[in-house]
Amino acid sequence: MDFSTLLGILLGFGSLILAFVMEGGSVASLIGVSAALIVLGGTIGATMTSFSMKDMLKLPKLIGKAFKEEGNKYGDIIKYFVYLAQKARSEGLLSLEQELQSDEIKNYDPILKDCIELVIDGADIELIRTTMENRIYIEDKELKREASIFEAAGGYSPTMGIIGTVMGLVHVLGNLSEPDKLGPSIAVAFIATLYGVSMANLVWLPIGNKLKNKAQIKKTEKEIILEGSLSLQAGENPKIVEKKLLTFVVERESVAKAKEQSVKGEIADDKA
């Protein structure tokens, strides 16, 4: 499980509720079934109107994906291509055909197998690049469209909250004959706005961003695979292949380590 998603949601809602209680509020006063129905039902209805039923049926799977830990495989992919480059250099490109049936290749995106097949078939480099770049673009666009479902819900949710509040105020203004009940009734009316805004900013939009980040990782993995495949087709040296693919990976730890080594070098020069 990706605990950052779960902990983030719990921390967000927990902080709001704790702050409310610290100010003397009651948790029970935040419960409003009708407000929740207006906000959740209205948000889902508006989102359903914006997307197809096929897209909406993906929601459980997409929510599960947001809670699932999926680290990047940049390092493993680069290491695998260095191995492939060494094998192709010593045994020829046709020797890579054995890799198509290996268990390791199944651990990566299906585009890897398709790229290696094109390399083995001796396809032109530009053909491989054009075909796979189009595929990467389409698949990335689809993943981001799935994330946009939650972004759309995040846009509708606050508006539904306002609608719920207005409906509640209409009810309150229709019963002005009981002034002593106006305060509690108005408070209940504003719960819908609270639900709408909090759901948008603590659930819908964060999950949408999480899915977009995962989509970006997948895109980078596919770009590394494509560039590695083109290097195999060009018969490049394994060390060159490794250096070229590492340019796709920008890790903070690597940058920090490089800076640290640079500082140590400057200190050593000063002492010398």
Coordinates of C-alpha atoms in Angstrom, one line a residue:
M1 CA 0.0 0.0 0.0
D2 CA 1.1 3.6 -0.7
F3 CA 0.8 4.8 2.9
S4 CA 1.4 8.5 1.8
T5 CA -2.1 8.5 0.2
L6 CA -3.8 7.0 3.2
L7 CA -1.9 9.0 5.8
G8 CA -2.4 12.2 3.8
I9 CA -6.1 11.9 3.8
L10 CA -6.3 10.9 7.5
L11 CA -3.9 13.7 8.5
G12 CA -6.0 16.2 6.5
F13 CA -9.4 15.3 7.9
G14 CA -7.9 14.6 11.3
S15 CA -6.3 18.1 11.5
L16 CA -9.6 19.8 10.6
I17 CA -11.6 17.9 13.1
L18 CA -9.0 18.3 15.9
A19 CA -8.8 22.0 15.4
F20 CA -12.6 22.2 15.4
V21 CA -12.8 20.3 18.7
M22 CA -10.0 22.4 20.3
E23 CA -12.1 25.5 19.6
G24 CA -14.9 23.9 21.6
G25 CA -16.8 22.4 18.7
S26 CA -18.6 19.0 18.8
V27 CA -17.8 16.3 16.3
A28 CA -21.5 15.4 16.2
S29 CA -22.4 18.8 14.9
L30 CA -20.3 18.1 11.8
I31 CA -22.4 15.2 10.8
G32 CA -25.1 15.9 8.2
V33 CA -26.5 13.1 6.2
S34 CA -28.5 15.3 3.8
A35 CA -25.5 17.5 3.2
A36 CA -23.3 14.5 2.4
L37 CA -26.0 13.2 0.1
I38 CA -26.2 16.5 -1.8
V39 CA -22.4 16.8 -2.1
L40 CA -21.4 13.2 -2.9
G41 CA -24.5 12.5 -5.0
G42 CA -24.3 15.7 -6.9
T43 CA -20.5 15.4 -7.5
I44 CA -20.8 11.9 -8.7
G45 CA -23.8 12.8 -10.9
A46 CA -22.0 15.8 -12.5
T47 CA -18.8 13.7 -13.1
M48 CA -20.9 10.9 -14.6
T49 CA -22.4 13.4 -17.0
S50 CA -18.9 14.6 -18.0
F51 CA -17.5 11.1 -18.7
S52 CA -18.7 7.8 -20.2
M53 CA -20.1 5.0 -18.1
K54 CA -17.0 3.0 -19.1
D55 CA -14.8 5.6 -17.5
M56 CA -17.0 5.7 -14.3
L57 CA -16.7 1.9 -13.9
K58 CA -13.0 2.3 -13.7
L59 CA -13.3 4.4 -10.5
P60 CA -12.8 1.5 -8.0
K61 CA -9.7 0.4 -9.9
L62 CA -8.3 3.9 -10.1
I63 CA -8.9 4.6 -6.4
G64 CA -7.1 1.3 -5.7
K65 CA -4.3 2.4 -7.9
A66 CA -3.9 5.6 -6.0
F67 CA -3.5 3.6 -2.7
K68 CA -1.1 1.1 -4.3
E69 CA 2.7 1.5 -4.0
E70 CA 4.3 1.6 -7.4
G71 CA 7.9 2.8 -7.3
N72 CA 9.7 3.6 -10.5
K73 CA 11.8 0.9 -12.3
Y74 CA 14.3 3.3 -13.8
G75 CA 17.4 1.6 -12.4
D76 CA 16.2 -1.9 -13.2
I77 CA 15.4 -0.9 -16.8
I78 CA 18.8 0.7 -17.3
K79 CA 20.6 -2.2 -15.9
Y80 CA 18.6 -4.6 -18.1
F81 CA 19.5 -2.6 -21.2
V82 CA 23.2 -2.6 -20.3
Y83 CA 22.9 -6.4 -20.2
L84 CA 21.1 -6.5 -23.5
A85 CA 23.7 -4.2 -25.1
Q86 CA 26.5 -6.5 -23.8
K87 CA 24.7 -9.6 -25.2
A88 CA 23.9 -8.0 -28.5
R89 CA 27.5 -6.9 -28.9
S90 CA 29.0 -10.3 -28.2
E91 CA 26.4 -12.6 -29.7
G92 CA 24.5 -10.4 -32.2
L93 CA 21.0 -8.8 -32.2
L94 CA 19.4 -12.1 -33.0
S95 CA 20.5 -13.5 -29.7
L96 CA 18.0 -11.1 -28.0
E97 CA 15.2 -13.3 -29.3
Q98 CA 15.7 -15.5 -26.3
E99 CA 14.9 -12.6 -24.0
L100 CA 11.4 -12.4 -25.5
Q101 CA 10.4 -15.5 -23.6
S102 CA 12.2 -14.7 -20.4
D103 CA 10.5 -14.0 -17.1
E104 CA 12.4 -10.8 -16.5
I105 CA 11.0 -9.0 -19.5
K106 CA 7.5 -9.6 -18.1
N107 CA 8.4 -7.4 -15.1
Y108 CA 8.4 -4.3 -17.3
D109 CA 6.0 -2.4 -19.5
P110 CA 4.8 -4.4 -22.6
I111 CA 6.3 -1.8 -24.8
L112 CA 9.7 -3.3 -24.0
K113 CA 8.9 -6.6 -25.7
D114 CA 7.5 -4.8 -28.7
C115 CA 10.6 -2.6 -29.0
I116 CA 13.0 -5.6 -28.8
E117 CA 10.9 -7.4 -31.5
L118 CA 11.3 -4.5 -33.8
V119 CA 15.0 -4.4 -33.1
I120 CA 15.4 -8.1 -33.8
D121 CA 13.4 -7.7 -37.1
G122 CA 15.9 -5.0 -38.2
A123 CA 13.3 -2.2 -38.4
D124 CA 14.5 1.2 -39.3
I125 CA 15.5 3.4 -36.3
E126 CA 13.1 6.2 -37.4
L127 CA 10.3 3.7 -37.8
I128 CA 10.8 2.4 -34.3
R129 CA 11.1 6.0 -32.9
T130 CA 7.9 7.2 -34.7
T131 CA 5.8 4.2 -33.9
M132 CA 6.7 4.0 -30.2
E133 CA 6.6 7.8 -29.6
N134 CA 3.0 7.8 -30.9
R135 CA 2.2 4.8 -28.7
I136 CA 3.8 6.5 -25.6
Y137 CA 1.8 9.7 -26.3
I138 CA -1.5 7.9 -26.7
E139 CA -1.0 5.7 -23.6
D140 CA 0.1 8.7 -21.5
K141 CA -2.9 10.7 -22.7
E142 CA -5.2 7.9 -21.6
L143 CA -3.6 7.7 -18.1
K144 CA -3.9 11.5 -17.7
R145 CA -7.5 11.4 -18.9
E146 CA -8.3 8.9 -16.1
A147 CA -6.7 11.3 -13.6
S148 CA -8.9 14.1 -15.0
I149 CA -12.0 12.2 -13.7
F150 CA -10.9 13.1 -10.1
E151 CA -9.9 16.6 -11.1
A152 CA -13.4 17.1 -12.5
A153 CA -14.9 15.8 -9.3
G154 CA -12.7 18.2 -7.4
G155 CA -14.1 21.1 -9.4
Y156 CA -17.7 20.1 -9.0
S157 CA -17.5 19.2 -5.3
P158 CA -17.2 22.8 -3.9
T159 CA -20.0 24.0 -6.1
M160 CA -22.3 21.2 -4.9
G161 CA -21.4 22.3 -1.4
I162 CA -22.5 25.8 -2.1
I163 CA -25.8 24.5 -3.7
G164 CA -26.4 22.4 -0.5
T165 CA -25.8 25.5 1.6
V166 CA -28.2 27.6 -0.4
M167 CA -30.8 24.9 -0.2
G168 CA -30.3 24.8 3.6
L169 CA -30.6 28.6 3.8
V170 CA -33.8 28.6 1.8
H171 CA -35.2 26.2 4.3
V172 CA -34.0 28.4 7.2
L173 CA -35.5 31.5 5.7
G174 CA -38.8 29.7 5.3
N175 CA -39.0 29.2 9.0
L176 CA -38.3 32.6 10.5
S177 CA -41.1 32.3 12.9
E178 CA -38.8 30.5 15.3
P179 CA -35.8 32.8 15.8
D180 CA -34.2 30.6 18.5
K181 CA -33.6 27.9 16.0
L182 CA -32.0 30.1 13.3
G183 CA -28.4 29.7 14.6
P184 CA -28.3 25.9 14.6
S185 CA -30.2 25.7 11.3
I186 CA -27.7 28.1 9.6
A187 CA -24.8 26.1 11.0
V188 CA -26.3 22.9 9.6
A189 CA -26.7 24.6 6.2
F190 CA -23.0 25.5 6.0
I191 CA -22.0 21.9 6.6
A192 CA -22.6 21.2 2.9
T193 CA -20.0 23.8 2.0
L194 CA -17.6 22.2 4.4
Y195 CA -18.1 18.8 2.9
G196 CA -17.7 20.1 -0.7
V197 CA -14.5 22.0 -0.1
S198 CA -12.9 19.4 2.1
M199 CA -13.7 16.5 -0.2
A200 CA -12.3 18.5 -3.2
N201 CA -9.0 19.5 -1.5
L202 CA -8.4 16.4 0.6
V203 CA -9.7 13.6 -1.6
W204 CA -10.5 14.3 -5.3
L205 CA -7.8 16.7 -6.3
P206 CA -5.0 14.9 -4.4
I207 CA -5.9 11.5 -5.9
G208 CA -6.0 13.1 -9.3
N209 CA -2.5 14.5 -8.8
K210 CA -1.3 11.1 -7.5
L211 CA -2.5 9.4 -10.6
K212 CA -0.9 12.1 -12.8
N213 CA 2.4 11.6 -11.0
K214 CA 2.2 7.8 -11.5
A215 CA 1.4 8.4 -15.2
Q216 CA 4.5 10.6 -15.5
I217 CA 6.6 7.8 -14.0
K218 CA 5.2 5.3 -16.5
K219 CA 5.9 7.7 -19.4
T220 CA 9.5 8.1 -18.3
E221 CA 10.0 4.4 -18.1
K222 CA 8.7 4.0 -21.6
E223 CA 11.0 6.8 -22.9
I224 CA 14.0 5.0 -21.3
I225 CA 12.9 1.7 -23.0
L226 CA 12.5 3.5 -26.3
E227 CA 15.9 5.2 -26.1
G228 CA 17.5 1.9 -25.0
S229 CA 16.0 0.1 -27.9
L230 CA 17.3 2.6 -30.4
S231 CA 20.8 2.3 -28.8
L232 CA 20.6 -1.5 -29.3
Q233 CA 19.6 -1.0 -32.9
A234 CA 22.5 1.4 -33.4
G235 CA 24.9 -1.1 -31.8
E236 CA 26.2 1.3 -29.2
N237 CA 28.7 0.4 -26.5
P238 CA 27.1 -0.8 -23.2
K239 CA 28.8 2.0 -21.3
I240 CA 27.4 4.6 -23.7
V241 CA 24.0 3.1 -23.4
E242 CA 24.1 3.3 -19.6
K243 CA 25.3 7.0 -19.7
K244 CA 22.6 7.9 -22.2
L245 CA 19.8 6.3 -20.3
L246 CA 20.9 7.8 -17.0
T247 CA 20.2 11.2 -18.4
F248 CA 16.4 10.4 -18.1
V249 CA 16.8 9.9 -14.3
V250 CA 17.1 13.0 -12.2
E251 CA 17.4 11.8 -8.6
R252 CA 17.8 14.3 -5.8
E253 CA 20.1 12.0 -4.0
S254 CA 22.4 11.8 -7.0
V255 CA 22.5 15.6 -7.4
A256 CA 23.1 16.0 -3.7
K257 CA 25.9 13.5 -3.8
A258 CA 27.5 15.2 -6.8
K259 CA 27.4 18.5 -5.0
E260 CA 28.9 17.0 -1.9
Q261 CA 31.8 15.4 -3.9
S262 CA 32.3 18.8 -5.6
V263 CA 32.5 20.6 -2.3
K264 CA 34.9 18.0 -0.9
G265 CA 37.1 18.4 -4.1
E266 CA 37.2 22.2 -3.6
I267 CA 38.2 21.8 0.0
A268 CA 40.9 19.4 -0.9
D269 CA 42.2 21.8 -3.5
D270 CA 42.3 24.6 -1.0
K271 CA 44.2 22.5 1.5
A272 CA 46.7 21.6 -1.2

